[in-house]
Amino acid sequence: MSATTKSRSRLSVTFTSDIGADAERPEAQSSSGGQGKPKSKISQYIALSTVPLVLVLGNSMLVPILPTLRSELGISQFQTSLVISLFSVCAALIIPIAGYLSDRFSRKAVIIPSLIVYGSAGVLAGFGAIWDSYSVLIAARALQGIGAAGTAPIAMALVGDLYKDGQESQALGLIEASNGAGKVVSPILGSLLALIVWYAAFFAFPVFCLLSLLGVIFLIKEPKRQDEPQPISQYLRSVKQIFAERGRWLISSFFAGSLALFILFGVLFFLSDILEKPPYSIEGVRKGFVLAIPLFGMVTTAYITGTVIRKNGVLIRWLMNIGLALMVVSLALTIWFNSNLYVFIGLLTISSIGTGLLLPCLNTMITGAVEKAERGMITSLYSSLRFFGVAFGPPLFGWMMAKSHTIVFVTVSALSLIALALVFFLVKPGKQVQ
């Protein structure tokens, strides 16, 4: 449940969990095993964290092989970019539908078939590469995007169903860290797999998907629903009412989260491009390790942040603003300090640490701000915008890079400053988020 205390100067958001602590409650009983013993929190955490991990691996593992894919299939640069962008766009468009279905039926009823579609389409994409068929490959990637829509975004809503208070923020921090960890290891893993054969990543990914699928099926016990699903007309009215009451801070939060990933992926695209050129000439696995440095800063920070915030509204607000401030300052400094690689990577790492402070706080607020019946839709809309940020980061950065490197960092610094202003003035949780 959630309640909003309105005032002209301050928005106070209070969160409570849908899952009670008492053993007598049905939700608590449903999370127990057959002998009445609760399922291991660690095993559930691991199973949940694999979902965003495979989501990232299915896209980012392909980045190192894109030049080879282009030469092997004889396609243009634009066609090559669609292998990544079409996946993200399809996912972003389908995510709200997946969110509604998860609210109407159950989270696992959406996640499980989505993982099956996601992994199966990966196999099809691999055969498309073997057959030198771009049409089969790109159709499979679009299908993968549709499958991806029902994975990590719904897992975020499931966390809100399963946990409360500090456990919820910790689990959300772990999901964000897992997402970031996938970004860290995927370029390295993709480069290593390419040493076997250039299309090996397409066939390796479904193996990870299968492991995640087994974890979700056997390690996660979803709480049973106590209420009948709302008719779609009533459901849409409820979602509309949520935005009427809390739209200012929700939309500001959505913008900040999508912008953070837009900048993260765009900057990595920028860094990946300059590393391969003189005077650096860093390629392959070595480049993967360099790209992993700022991402590792984000992963570590995201997990620690999710562990310590424990729904402390004051701390959440401080960390969101500090994170965005770090992004503004570090990205602004790169306008003048981008010629020295060590300084440049250091500044990008500071920006990534800021992202790691911001995202778990936004996740905790957004998942807890609405009732369970509409949580899937709200978290899915948020995730959809994040996917659009990922999809449009590299091409827009490439367009700006063609004009001037200075324009790139002036633009992202200004956008970060706008996000900071929106969050500072419009996103104000109460002293104690419960």
Tab-separated table of C-alpha atoms in Angstrom, residues 8-426:
chain	number	residue	atom	x	y	z
A	8	ARG	CA	2.841	22.868	-1.575
A	9	SER	CA	6.447	22.581	-0.580
A	10	ARG	CA	7.024	18.898	-0.067
A	11	LEU	CA	5.943	15.555	-1.445
A	12	SER	CA	5.966	12.808	1.142
A	13	VAL	CA	5.729	9.225	-0.070
A	14	THR	CA	5.180	6.410	2.387
A	15	PHE	CA	5.754	2.795	1.464
A	16	THR	CA	4.591	-0.378	3.080
A	17	SER	CA	5.048	-3.931	1.894
A	18	ASP	CA	2.353	-6.232	0.539
A	19	ILE	CA	3.943	-9.129	2.390
A	20	GLY	CA	3.385	-9.359	6.103
A	21	ALA	CA	5.926	-10.577	8.571
A	22	ASP	CA	3.534	-12.790	10.453
A	23	ALA	CA	3.523	-16.454	9.666
A	24	GLU	CA	-0.274	-16.455	9.825
A	25	ARG	CA	-0.605	-14.349	6.725
A	26	PRO	CA	-1.214	-16.237	3.473
A	27	GLU	CA	1.630	-14.457	1.712
A	28	ALA	CA	4.096	-15.542	4.342
A	29	GLN	CA	2.840	-19.095	4.177
A	30	SER	CA	3.040	-19.146	0.398
A	31	SER	CA	6.731	-18.328	0.468
A	32	SER	CA	7.495	-21.458	2.427
A	33	GLY	CA	8.497	-24.804	1.122
A	34	GLY	CA	6.516	-27.982	1.343
A	35	GLN	CA	7.671	-28.679	4.919
A	36	GLY	CA	6.720	-25.210	6.103
A	37	LYS	CA	10.321	-23.986	6.077
A	38	PRO	CA	10.933	-20.619	4.399
A	39	LYS	CA	12.845	-20.727	1.171
A	40	SER	CA	16.408	-19.492	1.484
A	41	LYS	CA	16.597	-15.743	1.022
A	42	ILE	CA	20.002	-16.163	-0.609
A	43	SER	CA	18.734	-18.683	-3.160
A	44	GLN	CA	15.829	-16.375	-4.045
A	45	TYR	CA	18.222	-13.443	-4.375
A	46	ILE	CA	20.414	-15.469	-6.729
A	47	ALA	CA	17.456	-16.588	-8.838
A	48	LEU	CA	16.115	-13.026	-9.076
A	49	SER	CA	19.533	-11.589	-9.961
A	50	THR	CA	19.961	-13.981	-12.897
A	51	VAL	CA	17.000	-12.419	-14.698
A	52	PRO	CA	18.540	-8.957	-15.283
A	53	LEU	CA	21.899	-10.646	-15.848
A	54	VAL	CA	20.683	-12.667	-18.840
A	55	LEU	CA	18.848	-9.596	-20.114
A	56	VAL	CA	22.139	-7.721	-20.353
A	57	LEU	CA	24.148	-10.669	-21.703
A	58	GLY	CA	21.704	-11.131	-24.576
A	59	ASN	CA	22.579	-7.685	-25.918
A	60	SER	CA	25.968	-6.598	-24.646
A	61	MET	CA	27.811	-9.842	-25.448
A	62	LEU	CA	27.286	-9.056	-29.127
A	63	VAL	CA	28.957	-5.630	-29.057
A	64	PRO	CA	32.540	-6.957	-29.500
A	65	ILE	CA	31.572	-9.087	-32.528
A	66	LEU	CA	29.635	-6.412	-34.437
A	67	PRO	CA	32.567	-5.493	-36.751
A	68	THR	CA	33.045	-9.182	-37.598
A	69	LEU	CA	29.305	-9.664	-38.085
A	70	ARG	CA	29.254	-6.758	-40.499
A	71	SER	CA	32.081	-8.149	-42.616
A	72	GLU	CA	30.831	-11.758	-42.519
A	73	LEU	CA	27.278	-10.887	-43.597
A	74	GLY	CA	28.311	-8.013	-45.893
A	75	ILE	CA	25.904	-5.497	-44.380
A	76	SER	CA	25.998	-1.748	-43.796
A	77	GLN	CA	26.845	0.090	-40.596
A	78	PHE	CA	23.182	0.980	-40.111
A	79	GLN	CA	22.095	-2.654	-40.537
A	80	THR	CA	24.737	-3.649	-38.009
A	81	SER	CA	23.495	-1.103	-35.478
A	82	LEU	CA	19.964	-2.531	-35.798
A	83	VAL	CA	21.185	-5.796	-34.279
A	84	ILE	CA	21.433	-3.900	-30.972
A	85	SER	CA	18.902	-1.087	-31.379
A	86	LEU	CA	15.980	-3.143	-32.757
A	87	PHE	CA	16.246	-5.483	-29.770
A	88	SER	CA	15.967	-2.583	-27.314
A	89	VAL	CA	13.183	-0.790	-29.191
A	90	CYS	CA	11.035	-3.952	-29.434
A	91	ALA	CA	11.556	-4.589	-25.721
A	92	ALA	CA	10.661	-0.995	-24.825
A	93	LEU	CA	7.408	-1.158	-26.813
A	94	ILE	CA	6.263	-4.493	-25.350
A	95	ILE	CA	7.265	-3.903	-21.711
A	96	PRO	CA	4.041	-2.052	-20.725
A	97	ILE	CA	1.955	-4.943	-22.100
A	98	ALA	CA	4.065	-7.417	-20.128
A	99	GLY	CA	3.564	-5.267	-17.040
A	100	TYR	CA	-0.210	-5.339	-17.422
A	101	LEU	CA	-0.217	-9.124	-17.919
A	102	SER	CA	1.916	-9.606	-14.805
A	103	ASP	CA	-0.566	-7.530	-12.786
A	104	ARG	CA	-3.533	-9.410	-14.233
A	105	PHE	CA	-2.154	-12.929	-13.851
A	106	SER	CA	1.165	-13.347	-12.005
A	107	ARG	CA	4.809	-12.306	-12.284
A	108	LYS	CA	6.116	-15.818	-12.930
A	109	ALA	CA	3.408	-16.439	-15.530
A	110	VAL	CA	5.073	-13.682	-17.572
A	111	ILE	CA	8.748	-14.212	-16.672
A	112	ILE	CA	8.875	-17.953	-17.444
A	113	PRO	CA	7.510	-17.878	-21.036
A	114	SER	CA	9.501	-14.693	-21.678
A	115	LEU	CA	12.751	-16.458	-20.775
A	116	ILE	CA	11.792	-19.378	-23.051
A	117	VAL	CA	11.122	-17.032	-25.988
A	118	TYR	CA	14.258	-15.037	-25.208
A	119	GLY	CA	16.548	-18.077	-25.193
A	120	SER	CA	14.919	-19.819	-28.185
A	121	ALA	CA	15.206	-16.683	-30.311
A	122	GLY	CA	18.904	-16.574	-29.401
A	123	VAL	CA	19.361	-20.013	-30.964
A	124	LEU	CA	17.497	-18.841	-34.087
A	125	ALA	CA	19.757	-15.784	-34.312
A	126	GLY	CA	22.793	-18.068	-34.133
A	127	PHE	CA	21.525	-20.129	-37.057
A	128	GLY	CA	20.867	-16.916	-38.948
A	129	ALA	CA	24.547	-16.065	-38.487
A	130	ILE	CA	25.626	-19.547	-39.636
A	131	TRP	CA	23.368	-19.336	-42.712
A	132	ASP	CA	24.664	-15.814	-43.526
A	133	SER	CA	21.039	-14.687	-43.427
A	134	TYR	CA	20.656	-11.156	-42.118
A	135	SER	CA	16.861	-11.340	-42.422
A	136	VAL	CA	16.677	-14.393	-40.129
A	137	LEU	CA	19.155	-12.830	-37.713
A	138	ILE	CA	17.358	-9.495	-37.425
A	139	ALA	CA	13.927	-11.146	-37.115
A	140	ALA	CA	15.293	-13.317	-34.292
A	141	ARG	CA	16.713	-10.249	-32.561
A	142	ALA	CA	13.305	-8.538	-32.719
A	143	LEU	CA	11.755	-11.669	-31.214
A	144	GLN	CA	14.407	-11.644	-28.500
A	145	GLY	CA	13.442	-8.073	-27.663
A	146	ILE	CA	9.817	-9.141	-27.254
A	147	GLY	CA	10.930	-11.930	-24.911
A	148	ALA	CA	13.196	-9.559	-22.990
A	149	ALA	CA	10.210	-7.333	-22.186
A	150	GLY	CA	8.913	-9.858	-19.658
A	151	THR	CA	12.162	-10.468	-17.797
A	152	ALA	CA	13.978	-7.878	-15.674
A	153	PRO	CA	11.147	-5.278	-15.528
A	154	ILE	CA	8.761	-7.886	-14.106
A	155	ALA	CA	11.442	-9.204	-11.763
A	156	MET	CA	11.606	-5.711	-10.251
A	157	ALA	CA	7.857	-5.819	-9.537
A	158	LEU	CA	8.252	-9.339	-8.111
A	159	VAL	CA	10.814	-8.053	-5.609
A	160	GLY	CA	8.203	-5.577	-4.355
A	161	ASP	CA	5.792	-8.494	-3.878
A	162	LEU	CA	8.269	-10.734	-2.059
A	163	TYR	CA	10.078	-8.398	0.323
A	164	LYS	CA	9.562	-5.410	2.557
A	165	ASP	CA	11.624	-2.676	4.210
A	166	GLY	CA	15.391	-3.244	4.122
A	167	GLN	CA	15.115	-6.589	2.343
A	168	GLU	CA	13.296	-4.989	-0.573
A	169	SER	CA	15.859	-2.228	-1.067
A	170	GLN	CA	18.678	-4.780	-0.699
A	171	ALA	CA	17.126	-7.059	-3.327
A	172	LEU	CA	16.552	-4.122	-5.689
A	173	GLY	CA	20.162	-3.046	-5.172
A	174	LEU	CA	21.268	-6.572	-6.017
A	175	ILE	CA	19.165	-6.538	-9.207
A	176	GLU	CA	20.730	-3.244	-10.266
A	177	ALA	CA	24.188	-4.605	-9.393
A	178	SER	CA	23.473	-7.768	-11.376
A	179	ASN	CA	22.399	-5.637	-14.308
A	180	GLY	CA	25.646	-3.703	-14.036
A	181	ALA	CA	27.715	-6.866	-13.544
A	182	GLY	CA	26.311	-8.176	-16.812
A	183	LYS	CA	27.521	-4.995	-18.496
A	184	VAL	CA	30.968	-5.516	-16.949
A	185	VAL	CA	31.492	-9.139	-17.977
A	186	SER	CA	29.583	-9.214	-21.274
A	187	PRO	CA	32.173	-7.406	-23.459
A	188	ILE	CA	34.921	-9.612	-22.017
A	189	LEU	CA	32.851	-12.779	-22.353
A	190	GLY	CA	31.788	-11.883	-25.893
A	191	SER	CA	35.410	-11.301	-26.893
A	192	LEU	CA	36.503	-14.610	-25.362
A	193	LEU	CA	33.715	-16.562	-27.069
A	194	ALA	CA	34.659	-14.981	-30.401
A	195	LEU	CA	38.052	-16.692	-30.109
A	196	ILE	CA	36.179	-20.002	-30.621
A	197	VAL	CA	34.022	-18.825	-33.530
A	198	TRP	CA	32.612	-15.369	-34.131
A	199	TYR	CA	28.944	-16.405	-33.669
A	200	ALA	CA	29.530	-18.468	-30.487
A	201	ALA	CA	27.884	-15.795	-28.304
A	202	PHE	CA	24.509	-16.426	-29.961
A	203	PHE	CA	24.561	-20.058	-28.805
A	204	ALA	CA	26.171	-19.452	-25.411
A	205	PHE	CA	23.470	-17.018	-24.336
A	206	PRO	CA	20.567	-19.553	-24.317
A	207	VAL	CA	22.552	-21.637	-21.810
A	208	PHE	CA	22.495	-18.723	-19.347
A	209	CYS	CA	18.802	-18.287	-20.126
A	210	LEU	CA	18.104	-21.915	-19.228
A	211	LEU	CA	19.889	-21.572	-15.873
A	212	SER	CA	17.855	-18.460	-15.061
A	213	LEU	CA	14.647	-20.235	-16.087
A	214	LEU	CA	15.342	-23.146	-13.731
A	215	GLY	CA	16.121	-20.731	-10.894
A	216	VAL	CA	12.864	-18.824	-11.350
A	217	ILE	CA	10.798	-22.018	-11.551
A	218	PHE	CA	12.276	-23.872	-8.584
A	219	LEU	CA	13.723	-21.239	-6.228
A	220	ILE	CA	11.103	-18.477	-6.250
A	221	LYS	CA	7.706	-18.956	-4.629
A	222	GLU	CA	5.434	-16.113	-5.663
A	223	PRO	CA	2.883	-14.962	-3.052
A	224	LYS	CA	-0.688	-15.873	-3.919
A	225	ARG	CA	-3.002	-13.078	-4.912
A	226	GLN	CA	-5.724	-12.256	-2.404
A	227	ASP	CA	-7.846	-10.084	-4.674
A	228	GLU	CA	-9.449	-10.696	-8.050
A	229	PRO	CA	-7.731	-8.942	-10.990
A	230	GLN	CA	-9.266	-5.593	-11.866
A	231	PRO	CA	-11.207	-5.191	-15.144
A	232	ILE	CA	-8.990	-3.434	-17.669
A	233	SER	CA	-11.061	-0.235	-17.587
A	234	GLN	CA	-10.724	0.002	-13.817
A	235	TYR	CA	-7.048	-0.940	-14.036
A	236	LEU	CA	-6.333	1.877	-16.499
A	237	ARG	CA	-8.259	4.328	-14.314
A	238	SER	CA	-6.118	3.261	-11.345
A	239	VAL	CA	-2.908	3.845	-13.306
A	240	LYS	CA	-4.224	7.224	-14.488
A	241	GLN	CA	-5.066	8.140	-10.896
A	242	ILE	CA	-1.536	7.219	-9.786
A	243	PHE	CA	-0.043	9.677	-12.276
A	244	ALA	CA	-2.627	12.336	-11.383
A	245	GLU	CA	-1.575	12.129	-7.730
A	246	ARG	CA	2.150	11.405	-8.025
A	247	GLY	CA	2.960	12.219	-11.628
A	248	ARG	CA	5.420	15.026	-10.890
A	249	TRP	CA	7.860	12.919	-8.941
A	250	LEU	CA	7.229	9.698	-10.900
A	251	ILE	CA	7.905	11.334	-14.270
A	252	SER	CA	10.973	13.096	-12.848
A	253	SER	CA	12.225	9.751	-11.551
A	254	PHE	CA	11.531	8.061	-14.898
A	255	PHE	CA	13.486	10.774	-16.697
A	256	ALA	CA	16.450	10.536	-14.328
A	257	GLY	CA	16.645	6.735	-14.600
A	258	SER	CA	16.410	6.634	-18.396
A	259	LEU	CA	18.893	9.496	-18.737
A	260	ALA	CA	21.406	7.715	-16.499
A	261	LEU	CA	21.405	4.666	-18.800
A	262	PHE	CA	21.358	6.831	-21.937
A	263	ILE	CA	24.550	8.492	-20.715
A	264	LEU	CA	26.123	5.257	-19.496
A	265	PHE	CA	25.705	3.388	-22.793
A	266	GLY	CA	26.486	6.450	-24.885
A	267	VAL	CA	29.712	7.142	-23.007
A	268	LEU	CA	30.746	3.484	-23.292
A	269	PHE	CA	30.112	3.681	-27.047
A	270	PHE	CA	32.289	6.802	-27.162
A	271	LEU	CA	35.032	5.149	-25.127
A	272	SER	CA	34.886	1.960	-27.196
A	273	ASP	CA	35.381	3.998	-30.366
A	274	ILE	CA	38.367	6.051	-29.219
A	275	LEU	CA	40.146	3.076	-27.618
A	276	GLU	CA	40.502	1.336	-30.991
A	277	LYS	CA	42.069	4.383	-32.613
A	278	PRO	CA	45.630	5.745	-32.258
A	279	PRO	CA	47.300	6.559	-29.955
A	280	TYR	CA	45.623	3.847	-27.846
A	281	SER	CA	44.914	1.046	-30.370
A	282	ILE	CA	43.327	-1.120	-27.662
A	283	GLU	CA	41.121	-3.894	-29.062
A	284	GLY	CA	39.527	-7.231	-28.203
A	285	VAL	CA	39.667	-8.552	-24.662
A	286	ARG	CA	41.957	-5.726	-23.500
A	287	LYS	CA	39.340	-3.191	-24.558
A	288	GLY	CA	36.693	-5.183	-22.716
A	289	PHE	CA	38.680	-4.905	-19.495
A	290	VAL	CA	39.117	-1.143	-19.919
A	291	LEU	CA	35.379	-0.680	-20.532
A	292	ALA	CA	34.715	-2.736	-17.395
A	293	ILE	CA	36.441	-0.212	-15.109
A	294	PRO	CA	33.656	2.425	-14.920
A	295	LEU	CA	31.016	-0.314	-14.954
A	296	PHE	CA	32.629	-2.014	-11.986
A	297	GLY	CA	32.353	1.267	-10.085
A	298	MET	CA	28.628	1.361	-10.825
A	299	VAL	CA	28.055	-2.282	-9.861
A	300	THR	CA	29.796	-2.002	-6.505
A	301	THR	CA	28.093	1.269	-5.635
A	302	ALA	CA	24.634	-0.008	-6.645
A	303	TYR	CA	24.868	-3.058	-4.421
A	304	ILE	CA	26.148	-1.108	-1.402
A	305	THR	CA	23.488	1.567	-1.916
A	306	GLY	CA	20.681	-0.987	-2.051
A	307	THR	CA	21.984	-2.574	1.138
A	308	VAL	CA	22.269	0.601	3.225
A	309	ILE	CA	19.285	2.766	2.253
A	310	ARG	CA	16.705	0.509	3.972
A	311	LYS	CA	13.855	2.846	2.946
A	312	ASN	CA	15.381	5.744	4.850
A	313	GLY	CA	13.747	8.645	3.014
A	314	VAL	CA	16.338	11.213	4.068
A	315	LEU	CA	19.220	8.989	2.973
A	316	ILE	CA	17.486	8.138	-0.320
A	317	ARG	CA	17.075	11.812	-1.146
A	318	TRP	CA	20.684	12.624	-0.236
A	319	LEU	CA	22.098	9.758	-2.304
A	320	MET	CA	19.976	10.569	-5.373
A	321	ASN	CA	21.123	14.171	-5.383
A	322	ILE	CA	24.747	13.302	-4.617
A	323	GLY	CA	24.727	10.729	-7.424
A	324	LEU	CA	23.377	13.210	-9.966
A	325	ALA	CA	25.771	15.893	-8.729
A	326	LEU	CA	28.703	13.515	-9.262
A	327	MET	CA	27.469	12.893	-12.795
A	328	VAL	CA	27.162	16.613	-13.531
A	329	VAL	CA	30.608	17.521	-12.197
A	330	SER	CA	32.533	14.568	-13.640
A	331	LEU	CA	30.926	14.807	-17.084
A	332	ALA	CA	31.488	18.568	-17.150
A	333	LEU	CA	35.175	18.065	-16.366
A	334	THR	CA	35.528	15.665	-19.302
A	335	ILE	CA	34.906	18.659	-21.599
A	336	TRP	CA	38.450	19.794	-20.796
A	337	PHE	CA	40.099	16.612	-19.522
A	338	ASN	CA	39.495	13.949	-22.176
A	339	SER	CA	42.914	13.780	-23.823
A	340	ASN	CA	44.579	11.882	-20.957
A	341	LEU	CA	43.122	8.353	-20.960
A	342	TYR	CA	43.722	7.719	-17.252
A	343	VAL	CA	42.045	10.964	-16.160
A	344	PHE	CA	39.235	10.432	-18.646
A	345	ILE	CA	38.447	6.911	-17.414
A	346	GLY	CA	38.683	8.153	-13.821
A	347	LEU	CA	36.066	10.830	-14.507
A	348	LEU	CA	33.804	8.337	-16.265
A	349	THR	CA	34.152	6.011	-13.290
A	350	ILE	CA	33.055	8.807	-10.948
A	351	SER	CA	30.029	9.397	-13.185
A	352	SER	CA	29.246	5.665	-13.063
A	353	ILE	CA	29.493	5.723	-9.264
A	354	GLY	CA	26.907	8.507	-9.341
A	355	THR	CA	24.683	6.271	-11.464
A	356	GLY	CA	25.170	3.493	-8.910
A	357	LEU	CA	23.954	5.827	-6.154
A	358	LEU	CA	20.935	6.979	-8.136
A	359	LEU	CA	19.377	3.859	-9.660
A	360	PRO	CA	18.763	1.693	-6.538
A	361	CYS	CA	17.092	4.668	-4.838
A	362	LEU	CA	14.796	5.218	-7.823
A	363	ASN	CA	14.026	1.487	-7.991
A	364	THR	CA	13.072	1.396	-4.309
A	365	MET	CA	10.815	4.435	-4.571
A	366	ILE	CA	9.071	3.399	-7.776
A	367	THR	CA	8.383	-0.212	-6.788
A	368	GLY	CA	7.055	0.812	-3.388
A	369	ALA	CA	5.081	3.854	-4.429
A	370	VAL	CA	2.055	2.001	-5.780
A	371	GLU	CA	-0.207	-0.821	-4.724
A	372	LYS	CA	0.575	-4.366	-5.751
A	373	ALA	CA	-2.282	-4.423	-8.286
A	374	GLU	CA	-0.664	-1.708	-10.450
A	375	ARG	CA	3.007	-2.270	-9.578
A	376	GLY	CA	3.788	-4.284	-12.720
A	377	MET	CA	2.573	-1.502	-15.003
A	378	ILE	CA	4.399	1.307	-13.182
A	379	THR	CA	7.728	-0.555	-13.003
A	380	SER	CA	7.290	-1.598	-16.640
A	381	LEU	CA	6.747	1.966	-17.820
A	382	TYR	CA	9.904	2.922	-15.946
A	383	SER	CA	11.837	0.013	-17.478
A	384	SER	CA	10.488	0.855	-20.937
A	385	LEU	CA	11.955	4.332	-20.739
A	386	ARG	CA	15.241	2.849	-19.520
A	387	PHE	CA	15.297	0.611	-22.592
A	388	PHE	CA	14.732	3.605	-24.854
A	389	GLY	CA	17.686	5.266	-23.125
A	390	VAL	CA	19.850	2.239	-23.882
A	391	ALA	CA	18.594	2.029	-27.482
A	392	PHE	CA	19.176	5.660	-28.418
A	393	GLY	CA	22.379	6.305	-26.447
A	394	PRO	CA	24.906	4.863	-28.951
A	395	PRO	CA	23.362	6.263	-32.182
A	396	LEU	CA	22.842	9.754	-30.738
A	397	PHE	CA	26.340	9.776	-29.274
A	398	GLY	CA	27.684	8.642	-32.665
A	399	TRP	CA	25.853	11.515	-34.345
A	400	MET	CA	27.255	14.037	-31.842
A	401	MET	CA	30.760	12.532	-32.089
A	402	ALA	CA	30.738	13.168	-35.845
A	403	LYS	CA	30.226	16.867	-35.132
A	404	SER	CA	32.472	17.395	-32.104
A	405	HIS	CA	33.633	15.521	-29.013
A	406	THR	CA	33.054	18.690	-27.024
A	407	ILE	CA	29.379	18.727	-28.005
A	408	VAL	CA	29.006	15.218	-26.557
A	409	PHE	CA	30.033	16.158	-23.041
A	410	VAL	CA	28.436	19.610	-23.028
A	411	THR	CA	25.135	17.912	-23.915
A	412	VAL	CA	25.298	15.131	-21.324
A	413	SER	CA	26.447	17.574	-18.624
A	414	ALA	CA	23.485	19.848	-19.354
A	415	LEU	CA	21.035	16.919	-19.366
A	416	SER	CA	22.442	15.678	-16.042
A	417	LEU	CA	22.009	19.150	-14.564
A	418	ILE	CA	18.362	19.192	-15.680
A	419	ALA	CA	17.812	15.775	-14.072
A	420	LEU	CA	19.446	16.999	-10.856
A	421	ALA	CA	17.145	20.028	-10.746
A	422	LEU	CA	14.032	17.884	-11.333
A	423	VAL	CA	14.970	15.362	-8.658
A	424	PHE	CA	16.041	18.015	-6.164
A	425	PHE	CA	12.828	20.038	-6.434
A	426	LEU	CA	10.218	17.382	-7.240
